[in-house]
Amino acid sequence: MYSYNEFDAAFVAERNRQFRAQVERRIDGSLTEDEFKPLRLMNGLYLQLHAYMLRVAIPYGTLNSRQMRQLALLAEKWDKGYGHFTTRQNIQYNWPELRDVPDMLDALAEVEMHAIQTSGNTIRNVTADHFAGAAADEVTDPRPVAELLRQWSTDHPEFQFLPRKFKIAVTGSENDRAVIRAHDIGIQVVERDGQIGYRILVGGGLGRTPMIGKVLNDFVAQEDLLPYVEAVVSVWNLLGRRDNKYKARIKITVHEHGIDDIRARVDAAYARIRPSFGGLDLDLFEEIKSAFAAPAFSQKPTALFDTAYQTDPIFRAWADTNLAEHRAPGYAIVQISLKAHGETPGDATAEQMRVMADLAERFGHDELRISHEQNVILPHVHKSDLPEIHATLKKHRLATANIGLISDIIACPGMDYCALATARSIPVAQQIATRFDELKLEHEIGDLKIKISGCINACGHHHVGHIGILGLDRAGVENYQITLGGDGSETAALGERTGPGFAYDEIIPAIERLIAAYLQHRDSPEENFLAAYRRLGMAPFKAALYDEAQAYAAE
């Protein structure tokens, strides 16, 4: 993985020094909150419902054991003993004292981490496929591209005051695990005639006006990527609406002007910009690529794994659910669920962070990944080590075998923390997970992605959930709308609203009726919820939601 050079270290240290002085001025009253707000947002500090929140960047979701241990230290020393991993592969601390934030940032700098550009109208943390560098199906590791974009975008003088926030995601596979079609720019590594290049999508995004990104360019050569991306952002920076923040995102710009007009403008901007890139970006890219060389994979027998798989049903259930195929023989990708039934999705205690750091150091070539689905990944694990890893995870409530199942829910912080939220998300996620664990139906149901947002900003990605839940305020009462058929993968689609929403005490029974309808109507256990919805359409699910509820009420 990438390590800071002298410039990086000096840059972060200077930013931290500046922010420490700004915090001191806020505390002594020299700065008002309105004056302080843009300064704190530039450094990842929000003011939420009950306290400040610090959002720390984990670039493209990659970190090592030393960094994970430092995140645990921050949680323990300056917060309430836990951190919250987010859908942008960041970690959030929900309870820091303002006076402590500069010390937290200095502690992050000790392990080459920061909170710069995790908020504000700028290019946010660049995200990537959480299996990058390990996946059997990728063309090549996309993280060097993500790191190149991170360095280019950090403190870019033209892009610090964009019309709105801007998000980029990168994947190296046809199988989209980075939700690139719901980003302002989505980048897919592709190969054409033996040459590596990039398919560029633009104009995706969720929120109050959800849209699926459109293909802007089917193949951008490797040497042209950075000037091309700069051309895209430059065009939007000029065209983007600054008179209305709800229409400021690039998705609206693409919608208003049309993809063909945007393509022509980008091509023209690219022609102007390209000569200014004299090749230094390519030299830098080669340096970056060397930092992402594959680890030295060992060739050991897998007998320990094979025996445990054959004799231990609990281990087998975990292996079947939480392991993914690795590109190296004898290896597996381990997905550690942060969704134990009844817990807050994405939360990890300081102790759990240290456990995962220890496992990465001992068994995982010192690498961890954070997924946009709010779980933690050990990307490179030899199968012979899996029984010991599983035993350790069990001791620390980290061995829940539910990756991709109904309790593996994405949920935003909702009204428990967020000042923008209009309804609670976390309790709904906890109740769904607990209820279906009680019913012992998770594995019978199979692949199902539920995503929950506590307001229209869609931080819980509900638009692309197989079942999406949006919490709203209706005359002071929480009301939950349901959408069906959303998909964040390579077959991306926006969910369709079923009809009227449900009260807080009605939403869990409503989900139960949806699942019962799916189990009744699927053509086989191999047909997952999304496939059944696409085959059957809305009608049987809508009937289960509303007709059955009315029949019950009439009894």
Coordinates of C-alpha atoms in Angstrom, one line a residue:
M1 CA 0.0 0.0 0.0
Y2 CA 1.0 3.6 -0.5
S3 CA 3.2 5.3 2.2
Y4 CA 3.6 9.0 2.7
N5 CA 6.7 10.8 1.3
E6 CA 8.2 13.8 2.9
F7 CA 5.8 16.2 1.1
D8 CA 2.8 14.2 2.2
A9 CA 3.9 14.3 5.9
A10 CA 4.7 18.0 5.8
F11 CA 1.4 18.8 4.1
V12 CA -0.7 17.0 6.6
A13 CA 1.3 18.4 9.6
E14 CA 0.8 22.0 8.3
R15 CA -2.9 21.5 7.8
N16 CA -3.2 20.1 11.3
R17 CA -1.2 23.1 12.7
Q18 CA -3.5 25.5 10.9
F19 CA -6.6 23.7 12.2
R20 CA -5.4 23.6 15.8
A21 CA -5.1 27.4 15.7
Q22 CA -8.6 27.7 14.2
V23 CA -10.0 25.5 17.0
E24 CA -8.3 27.6 19.6
R25 CA -9.9 30.7 18.1
R26 CA -13.3 29.1 18.1
I27 CA -13.0 28.1 21.7
D28 CA -11.9 31.5 22.9
G29 CA -14.7 33.2 20.9
S30 CA -12.5 34.8 18.2
L31 CA -14.4 32.8 15.6
T32 CA -18.2 32.5 15.5
E33 CA -19.7 29.1 14.5
D34 CA -20.7 30.5 11.1
E35 CA -17.0 31.6 10.6
F36 CA -15.7 28.3 11.9
K37 CA -18.0 26.1 9.9
P38 CA -16.2 26.2 6.5
L39 CA -12.9 25.7 8.3
R40 CA -14.0 22.6 10.2
L41 CA -15.7 21.1 7.2
M42 CA -12.4 21.3 5.3
N43 CA -11.0 19.1 8.0
G44 CA -13.8 16.6 8.2
L45 CA -15.5 17.9 11.4
Y46 CA -19.3 18.1 11.4
L47 CA -21.7 19.4 14.0
Q48 CA -24.3 16.7 14.4
L49 CA -27.4 16.4 16.5
H50 CA -25.7 16.0 19.9
A51 CA -22.0 16.6 19.4
Y52 CA -19.3 17.1 16.9
M53 CA -18.5 14.2 14.5
L54 CA -15.0 13.6 13.0
R55 CA -14.9 11.8 9.7
V56 CA -11.6 10.2 8.9
A57 CA -10.6 9.2 5.4
I58 CA -9.6 5.6 4.6
P59 CA -8.5 6.1 1.0
Y60 CA -10.0 3.4 -1.2
G61 CA -10.8 1.4 1.9
T62 CA -7.2 0.2 2.5
L63 CA -5.3 0.3 5.8
N64 CA -2.8 -1.7 7.7
S65 CA -2.7 -3.1 11.3
R66 CA -0.9 -0.1 12.7
Q67 CA -3.5 2.3 11.3
M68 CA -6.4 0.1 12.6
R69 CA -4.8 0.1 16.0
Q70 CA -4.6 3.9 15.9
L71 CA -8.2 4.1 15.0
A72 CA -8.9 2.0 18.1
L73 CA -6.8 4.4 20.2
L74 CA -8.8 7.4 19.0
A75 CA -12.1 5.6 19.8
E76 CA -10.9 4.7 23.3
K77 CA -9.1 7.9 24.2
W78 CA -11.3 10.6 22.7
D79 CA -14.6 9.0 22.0
K80 CA -16.9 6.5 23.6
G81 CA -14.9 3.4 22.7
Y82 CA -16.1 2.7 19.2
G83 CA -16.0 3.9 15.7
H84 CA -18.6 3.8 12.8
F85 CA -17.5 2.6 9.4
T86 CA -19.4 4.3 6.6
T87 CA -20.5 3.6 3.0
R88 CA -17.7 5.8 1.7
Q89 CA -15.0 3.6 3.4
N90 CA -14.4 6.2 6.1
I91 CA -14.7 5.9 9.8
Q92 CA -16.7 8.4 11.9
Y93 CA -16.3 9.3 15.6
N94 CA -19.6 10.6 16.9
W95 CA -18.6 12.1 20.3
P96 CA -15.3 14.0 20.3
E97 CA -14.8 17.2 22.3
L98 CA -13.9 20.1 20.1
R99 CA -10.7 20.8 22.1
D100 CA -9.5 17.2 21.5
V101 CA -9.9 17.2 17.7
P102 CA -6.5 18.6 16.9
D103 CA -4.9 15.9 19.0
M104 CA -6.9 13.3 17.2
L105 CA -5.7 14.7 13.9
D106 CA -2.1 14.6 15.0
A107 CA -2.5 11.0 16.2
L108 CA -3.9 10.1 12.7
A109 CA -0.9 11.8 11.1
E110 CA 1.4 9.5 13.1
V111 CA 0.1 6.6 11.0
E112 CA -0.3 8.5 7.7
M113 CA -4.0 9.3 8.0
H114 CA -6.1 12.4 7.9
A115 CA -9.6 13.9 7.6
I116 CA -9.0 16.3 4.8
Q117 CA -11.8 16.5 2.1
T118 CA -14.1 14.1 3.9
S119 CA -16.6 16.9 3.8
G120 CA -17.3 20.2 2.0
N121 CA -17.9 21.0 -1.7
T122 CA -14.8 19.2 -3.0
I123 CA -13.7 15.9 -4.3
R124 CA -14.3 13.4 -1.4
N125 CA -12.5 10.2 -0.4
V126 CA -12.0 8.1 -3.6
T127 CA -13.5 4.7 -3.0
A128 CA -12.7 1.3 -4.6
D129 CA -13.7 -2.3 -4.8
H130 CA -13.0 -3.7 -1.4
F131 CA -11.7 -6.9 -3.0
A132 CA -9.1 -4.9 -5.1
G133 CA -5.8 -6.7 -5.5
A134 CA -7.3 -9.9 -4.4
A135 CA -10.4 -10.6 -6.5
A136 CA -10.2 -13.5 -9.0
D137 CA -12.3 -11.6 -11.5
E138 CA -10.5 -8.3 -11.8
V139 CA -8.5 -7.0 -14.8
T140 CA -6.0 -5.4 -12.6
D141 CA -5.8 -3.8 -9.1
P142 CA -7.7 -0.5 -9.3
R143 CA -6.1 1.0 -6.2
P144 CA -3.1 2.7 -7.9
V145 CA -5.7 4.6 -10.0
A146 CA -7.6 5.6 -6.8
E147 CA -4.3 6.7 -5.2
L148 CA -3.4 8.8 -8.3
L149 CA -6.8 10.5 -8.1
R150 CA -6.4 11.0 -4.4
Q151 CA -3.1 12.8 -4.8
W152 CA -4.4 14.8 -7.7
S153 CA -7.6 15.9 -6.0
T154 CA -6.2 16.7 -2.5
D155 CA -6.1 20.5 -2.2
H156 CA -6.5 20.9 -6.0
P157 CA -6.6 24.7 -6.3
E158 CA -9.4 24.7 -8.9
F159 CA -11.7 22.2 -7.1
Q160 CA -11.9 23.3 -3.5
F161 CA -15.1 25.2 -3.9
L162 CA -17.2 23.1 -6.3
P163 CA -20.9 23.6 -6.8
R164 CA -21.4 20.6 -4.5
K165 CA -19.6 17.6 -3.2
F166 CA -18.1 15.2 -5.8
K167 CA -17.6 11.5 -5.4
I168 CA -15.4 9.1 -7.5
A169 CA -15.4 5.3 -7.3
V170 CA -13.1 2.8 -9.1
T171 CA -13.4 -0.9 -9.8
G172 CA -11.2 -3.3 -11.7
S173 CA -13.9 -5.9 -12.4
E174 CA -17.0 -6.3 -14.6
N175 CA -18.7 -7.3 -11.3
D176 CA -19.3 -4.0 -9.7
R177 CA -18.6 -4.1 -6.0
A178 CA -18.0 -0.3 -5.8
V179 CA -21.4 1.0 -6.9
I180 CA -19.7 3.0 -9.6
R181 CA -23.0 3.7 -11.4
A182 CA -24.2 5.7 -8.4
H183 CA -21.2 8.1 -8.3
D184 CA -20.5 11.5 -9.9
I185 CA -17.7 9.7 -11.8
G186 CA -17.4 5.9 -11.9
I187 CA -14.3 4.4 -13.4
Q188 CA -14.0 0.8 -14.5
V189 CA -10.7 -0.7 -15.5
V190 CA -11.1 -2.5 -18.9
E191 CA -8.8 -4.2 -21.4
R192 CA -8.9 -3.7 -25.1
D193 CA -6.6 -5.4 -27.6
G194 CA -4.2 -6.1 -24.8
Q195 CA -4.1 -2.5 -23.5
I196 CA -5.4 -1.3 -20.1
G197 CA -7.8 1.6 -20.2
Y198 CA -10.9 2.9 -18.4
R199 CA -14.6 3.1 -19.0
I200 CA -15.8 6.4 -17.6
L201 CA -19.4 6.9 -16.3
V202 CA -20.8 10.2 -15.2
G203 CA -23.8 11.6 -13.5
G204 CA -24.8 8.9 -11.1
G205 CA -25.9 9.7 -7.6
L206 CA -28.7 9.1 -5.0
G207 CA -30.2 11.6 -2.7
R208 CA -33.5 13.4 -3.4
T209 CA -33.0 13.0 -7.2
P210 CA -31.5 9.5 -7.7
M211 CA -29.9 8.7 -11.1
I212 CA -27.9 5.9 -12.6
G213 CA -24.6 7.1 -14.3
K214 CA -24.2 7.2 -18.0
V215 CA -21.2 6.0 -20.1
L216 CA -19.3 9.2 -21.1
N217 CA -16.4 7.4 -22.7
D218 CA -16.1 3.6 -23.3
F219 CA -12.3 3.6 -23.4
V220 CA -9.8 6.2 -22.1
A221 CA -6.2 5.2 -22.5
Q222 CA -4.1 4.8 -19.3
E223 CA -1.9 7.8 -20.1
D224 CA -5.0 10.0 -20.7
L225 CA -7.0 9.2 -17.5
L226 CA -5.9 12.1 -15.3
P227 CA -6.4 14.9 -17.8
Y228 CA -9.7 13.4 -18.9
V229 CA -11.0 13.3 -15.3
E230 CA -9.8 16.8 -14.8
A231 CA -11.7 17.9 -18.0
V232 CA -14.9 16.3 -16.6
V233 CA -14.7 18.1 -13.2
S234 CA -13.7 21.4 -14.9
V235 CA -16.7 21.3 -17.2
W236 CA -19.1 20.7 -14.3
N237 CA -17.3 23.3 -12.2
L238 CA -18.3 25.9 -14.8
L239 CA -21.8 24.5 -15.7
G240 CA -22.9 23.3 -12.3
R241 CA -25.8 25.2 -10.6
R242 CA -24.7 27.4 -7.7
D243 CA -28.1 29.0 -7.4
N244 CA -29.8 25.9 -6.0
K245 CA -27.9 23.3 -4.0
Y246 CA -30.5 20.7 -4.8
K247 CA -29.7 21.0 -8.5
A248 CA -26.0 21.5 -8.1
R249 CA -24.7 17.9 -8.5
I250 CA -23.3 16.7 -11.8
K251 CA -26.2 14.3 -12.3
I252 CA -28.5 17.3 -12.7
T253 CA -26.0 19.0 -15.0
V254 CA -25.9 15.8 -17.2
H255 CA -29.7 15.6 -17.1
E256 CA -30.3 19.2 -18.1
H257 CA -27.7 19.3 -20.9
G258 CA -27.8 15.7 -22.1
I259 CA -24.9 13.2 -22.2
D260 CA -24.0 14.1 -25.8
D261 CA -23.6 17.8 -25.0
I262 CA -21.5 17.0 -21.9
R263 CA -19.4 14.6 -23.9
A264 CA -18.7 17.3 -26.5
R265 CA -17.8 19.9 -23.8
V266 CA -15.5 17.4 -22.0
D267 CA -13.8 16.5 -25.2
A268 CA -13.1 20.2 -25.9
A269 CA -11.9 20.7 -22.4
Y270 CA -9.7 17.7 -22.6
A271 CA -8.1 19.0 -25.8
R272 CA -7.2 22.2 -24.0
I273 CA -6.0 20.5 -20.8
R274 CA -4.0 17.5 -22.2
P275 CA -0.9 19.5 -23.4
S276 CA -0.4 20.8 -19.8
F277 CA 0.2 17.2 -18.6
G278 CA 3.8 16.7 -19.5
G279 CA 4.2 13.1 -18.3
L280 CA 4.9 13.8 -14.6
D281 CA 1.5 12.1 -13.8
L282 CA 2.6 9.0 -15.6
D283 CA 5.9 8.9 -13.8
L284 CA 4.0 9.3 -10.5
F285 CA 1.6 6.6 -11.6
E286 CA 4.5 4.1 -12.1
E287 CA 5.8 4.9 -8.6
I288 CA 2.4 4.4 -7.1
K289 CA 1.9 1.1 -8.8
S290 CA 5.1 -0.2 -7.3
A291 CA 3.6 0.4 -3.8
F292 CA 0.7 -2.0 -4.6
A293 CA 2.8 -5.0 -5.6
A294 CA 1.1 -8.3 -4.6
P295 CA 2.3 -9.9 -1.3
A296 CA 4.4 -13.0 -1.4
F297 CA 1.7 -15.7 -1.4
S298 CA 2.7 -18.9 0.3
Q299 CA 2.0 -22.4 -1.0
K300 CA 0.9 -24.5 2.0
P301 CA -1.5 -27.4 2.2
T302 CA -5.2 -26.6 3.0
A303 CA -5.8 -29.7 5.1
L304 CA -6.7 -27.7 8.2
F305 CA -9.4 -25.8 6.3
D306 CA -10.7 -28.9 4.6
T307 CA -11.0 -30.8 7.9
A308 CA -12.8 -27.9 9.7
Y309 CA -15.1 -27.4 6.7
Q310 CA -16.1 -31.1 6.7
T311 CA -16.5 -31.6 10.5
D312 CA -17.6 -28.2 11.9
P313 CA -21.0 -27.1 10.7
I314 CA -20.7 -23.6 12.3
F315 CA -17.4 -23.0 10.6
R316 CA -18.8 -24.4 7.3
A317 CA -21.8 -22.0 7.5
W318 CA -19.4 -19.0 8.1
A319 CA -17.1 -20.1 5.3
D320 CA -19.9 -20.5 2.8
T321 CA -21.3 -17.1 3.6
N322 CA -18.3 -14.9 4.5
L323 CA -15.5 -16.1 2.2
A324 CA -15.0 -15.0 -1.4
E325 CA -12.8 -16.4 -4.1
H326 CA -9.2 -15.2 -4.2
R327 CA -7.0 -15.0 -7.3
A328 CA -4.2 -17.0 -5.6
P329 CA -4.5 -20.8 -5.2
G330 CA -5.1 -21.8 -1.6
Y331 CA -6.2 -18.3 -0.5
A332 CA -9.5 -16.7 0.4
I333 CA -10.9 -13.3 0.9
V334 CA -12.4 -13.0 4.5
Q335 CA -15.4 -10.7 5.0
I336 CA -15.8 -9.8 8.7
S337 CA -19.4 -8.9 9.4
L338 CA -20.0 -5.8 11.5
K339 CA -23.6 -6.7 11.6
A340 CA -24.1 -9.0 14.5
H341 CA -27.8 -9.4 15.1
G342 CA -29.1 -6.5 17.1
E343 CA -26.0 -4.4 16.8
T344 CA -25.5 -1.1 15.0
P345 CA -24.5 -1.7 11.4
G346 CA -20.9 -0.6 10.8
D347 CA -19.9 0.0 14.4
A348 CA -16.8 -1.6 15.8
T349 CA -15.4 -1.3 19.4
A350 CA -11.8 -0.4 20.0
E351 CA -11.2 -4.0 21.2
Q352 CA -12.7 -5.4 18.0
M353 CA -10.5 -3.1 15.9
R354 CA -7.4 -4.4 17.7
V355 CA -8.5 -8.0 17.2
M356 CA -8.9 -7.4 13.4
A357 CA -5.6 -5.6 13.3
D358 CA -3.9 -8.6 15.0
L359 CA -5.4 -11.0 12.6
A360 CA -4.3 -8.9 9.6
E361 CA -0.8 -8.7 11.0
R362 CA -0.6 -12.5 11.8
F363 CA -2.5 -14.0 8.9
G364 CA -3.4 -11.3 6.3
H365 CA -0.1 -9.8 4.9
D366 CA -0.9 -6.8 7.1
E367 CA -3.8 -5.6 5.0
L368 CA -7.4 -4.7 5.9
R369 CA -10.1 -3.2 3.8
I370 CA -13.3 -1.4 4.6
S371 CA -16.3 -2.1 2.3
H372 CA -19.0 0.3 1.3
E373 CA -21.3 -2.2 2.9
Q374 CA -19.8 -1.3 6.3
N375 CA -17.9 -4.5 6.9
V376 CA -14.2 -5.2 7.2
I377 CA -12.2 -7.4 4.8
L378 CA -9.0 -9.4 5.3
P379 CA -8.1 -9.6 1.6
H380 CA -5.3 -12.1 1.6
V381 CA -5.7 -15.1 3.9
H382 CA -4.4 -18.6 3.4
K383 CA -7.1 -21.2 3.9
S384 CA -5.0 -23.1 6.4
D385 CA -5.3 -20.2 8.8
L386 CA -9.1 -19.8 8.5
P387 CA -10.1 -22.1 11.4
E388 CA -7.9 -20.1 13.9
I389 CA -9.2 -16.8 12.4
H390 CA -12.8 -18.0 12.8
A391 CA -12.2 -19.1 16.4
T392 CA -10.8 -15.7 17.3
L393 CA -13.6 -13.8 15.6
K394 CA -16.2 -15.9 17.5
K395 CA -14.7 -14.8 20.8
H396 CA -15.2 -11.1 19.9
R397 CA -18.7 -11.2 18.3
L398 CA -17.2 -10.8 14.8
A399 CA -18.1 -14.2 13.3
T400 CA -21.7 -13.6 12.3
A401 CA -22.3 -15.6 9.1
N402 CA -24.5 -13.2 7.3
I403 CA -22.6 -11.5 4.5
G404 CA -25.1 -10.7 1.8
L405 CA -28.1 -11.9 3.8
I406 CA -31.1 -10.0 5.2
S407 CA -29.3 -8.9 8.4
D408 CA -26.3 -7.5 6.5
I409 CA -28.0 -4.2 6.3
I410 CA -26.6 -0.8 5.3
A411 CA -28.0 1.9 7.5
C412 CA -27.1 5.5 8.0
P413 CA -26.9 7.0 11.5
G414 CA -30.4 8.4 11.2
M415 CA -32.0 10.5 13.9
D416 CA -30.0 8.9 16.6
Y417 CA -27.0 11.1 15.5
C418 CA -27.7 13.2 12.4
A419 CA -29.1 16.7 12.4
L420 CA -30.5 16.2 8.9
A421 CA -32.3 13.0 9.6
T422 CA -36.1 12.8 9.8
A423 CA -36.5 9.3 11.1
R424 CA -34.5 6.6 12.9
S425 CA -32.5 4.1 10.9
I426 CA -30.4 2.1 13.4
P427 CA -33.3 0.7 15.4
V428 CA -35.1 -0.4 12.3
A429 CA -32.0 -2.3 11.1
Q430 CA -31.5 -3.8 14.5
Q431 CA -35.1 -5.0 14.7
I432 CA -35.1 -6.5 11.2
A433 CA -31.9 -8.4 11.9
T434 CA -33.1 -9.7 15.3
R435 CA -36.5 -10.7 13.9
F436 CA -35.2 -12.8 11.1
D437 CA -32.6 -14.4 13.3
E438 CA -35.5 -15.4 15.6
L439 CA -37.3 -16.8 12.6
K440 CA -34.2 -18.7 11.5
L441 CA -34.9 -17.7 7.9
E442 CA -31.8 -15.8 6.8
H443 CA -30.1 -18.7 5.0
E444 CA -33.5 -19.8 3.5
I445 CA -34.0 -16.3 2.1
G446 CA -30.5 -16.1 0.7
D447 CA -29.0 -13.1 -1.1
L448 CA -30.9 -10.0 -0.2
K449 CA -29.7 -6.4 0.3
I450 CA -31.7 -4.2 2.6
K451 CA -30.6 -0.5 2.8
I452 CA -32.1 2.1 5.1
S453 CA -31.8 5.9 5.0
G454 CA -33.1 8.2 7.7
C455 CA -33.8 11.1 5.3
I456 CA -34.0 11.9 1.6
N457 CA -30.3 12.5 1.4
A458 CA -30.0 8.7 1.0
C459 CA -26.7 8.1 2.9
G460 CA -28.0 4.5 3.5
H461 CA -28.2 3.9 -0.3
H462 CA -31.9 2.9 0.0
H463 CA -32.5 3.6 -3.7
V464 CA -30.2 0.7 -4.7
G465 CA -31.4 -1.8 -2.1
H466 CA -33.2 -4.9 -3.2
I467 CA -35.5 -3.6 -0.5
G468 CA -35.0 0.1 0.3
I469 CA -36.4 1.8 3.3
L470 CA -36.6 5.6 3.6
G471 CA -37.6 7.2 6.9
L472 CA -39.5 10.5 6.6
D473 CA -41.3 12.8 8.9
R474 CA -45.1 13.0 8.4
A475 CA -46.6 15.7 10.6
G476 CA -44.1 14.9 13.4
V477 CA -44.5 11.1 13.0
E478 CA -41.9 8.7 11.6
N479 CA -43.1 7.2 8.3
Y480 CA -41.1 4.6 6.3
Q481 CA -41.4 4.3 2.5
I482 CA -40.4 1.0 0.9
T483 CA -38.8 0.7 -2.6
L484 CA -38.2 -2.6 -4.3
G485 CA -35.9 -3.8 -7.1
G486 CA -32.9 -1.4 -6.5
D487 CA -29.5 -2.7 -7.4
G488 CA -26.1 -1.2 -7.0
S489 CA -24.2 -3.8 -9.0
E490 CA -23.2 -3.9 -12.7
T491 CA -27.0 -4.3 -13.4
A492 CA -27.7 -1.2 -11.5
A493 CA -31.3 0.0 -11.1
L494 CA -33.3 2.4 -8.9
G495 CA -35.9 0.9 -6.6
E496 CA -39.6 1.5 -7.3
R497 CA -41.8 2.8 -4.5
T498 CA -44.5 0.4 -3.4
G499 CA -47.0 2.9 -2.2
P500 CA -47.9 4.7 1.1
G501 CA -45.4 4.5 3.9
F502 CA -45.6 2.6 7.2
A503 CA -45.4 3.8 10.8
Y504 CA -42.4 2.9 12.9
D505 CA -44.3 0.0 14.6
E506 CA -45.6 -1.2 11.2
I507 CA -42.3 -1.4 9.2
I508 CA -41.0 -4.7 10.6
P509 CA -44.3 -6.6 10.0
A510 CA -44.3 -5.0 6.5
I511 CA -40.9 -6.5 5.8
E512 CA -42.1 -9.9 7.1
R513 CA -45.0 -9.8 4.6
L514 CA -42.6 -9.0 1.7
I515 CA -40.3 -11.9 2.6
A516 CA -43.3 -14.2 2.9
A517 CA -44.5 -13.2 -0.5
Y518 CA -41.0 -13.8 -2.0
L519 CA -40.7 -17.3 -0.4
Q520 CA -44.2 -18.1 -1.7
H521 CA -43.6 -16.9 -5.3
R522 CA -40.0 -17.7 -6.1
D523 CA -39.6 -20.4 -8.6
S524 CA -36.8 -22.2 -6.7
P525 CA -34.4 -21.6 -3.8
E526 CA -31.8 -20.5 -6.3
E527 CA -33.9 -17.5 -7.4
N528 CA -33.0 -14.6 -5.2
F529 CA -35.2 -11.8 -4.2
L530 CA -34.0 -9.4 -6.9
A531 CA -34.4 -12.0 -9.6
A532 CA -37.9 -12.9 -8.4
Y533 CA -38.9 -9.2 -8.3
R534 CA -37.6 -8.7 -11.9
R535 CA -39.5 -11.7 -13.1
L536 CA -42.8 -11.1 -11.2
G537 CA -42.9 -7.3 -11.0
M538 CA -44.4 -5.2 -8.2
A539 CA -47.9 -6.8 -8.1
P540 CA -47.5 -9.8 -5.7
F541 CA -45.3 -7.8 -3.3
K542 CA -47.7 -4.8 -3.3
A543 CA -50.6 -7.1 -2.6
A544 CA -48.7 -8.6 0.3
L545 CA -47.8 -5.2 1.7
Y546 CA -51.2 -3.6 1.5
D547 CA -54.0 -6.1 0.9
E548 CA -52.8 -8.5 3.6
A549 CA -52.4 -5.5 6.1
Q550 CA -55.9 -4.4 5.3
A551 CA -57.3 -7.9 5.7
Y552 CA -55.6 -8.2 9.1
A553 CA -56.9 -4.8 10.2
A554 CA -60.5 -5.8 9.3
E555 CA -60.4 -9.0 11.4

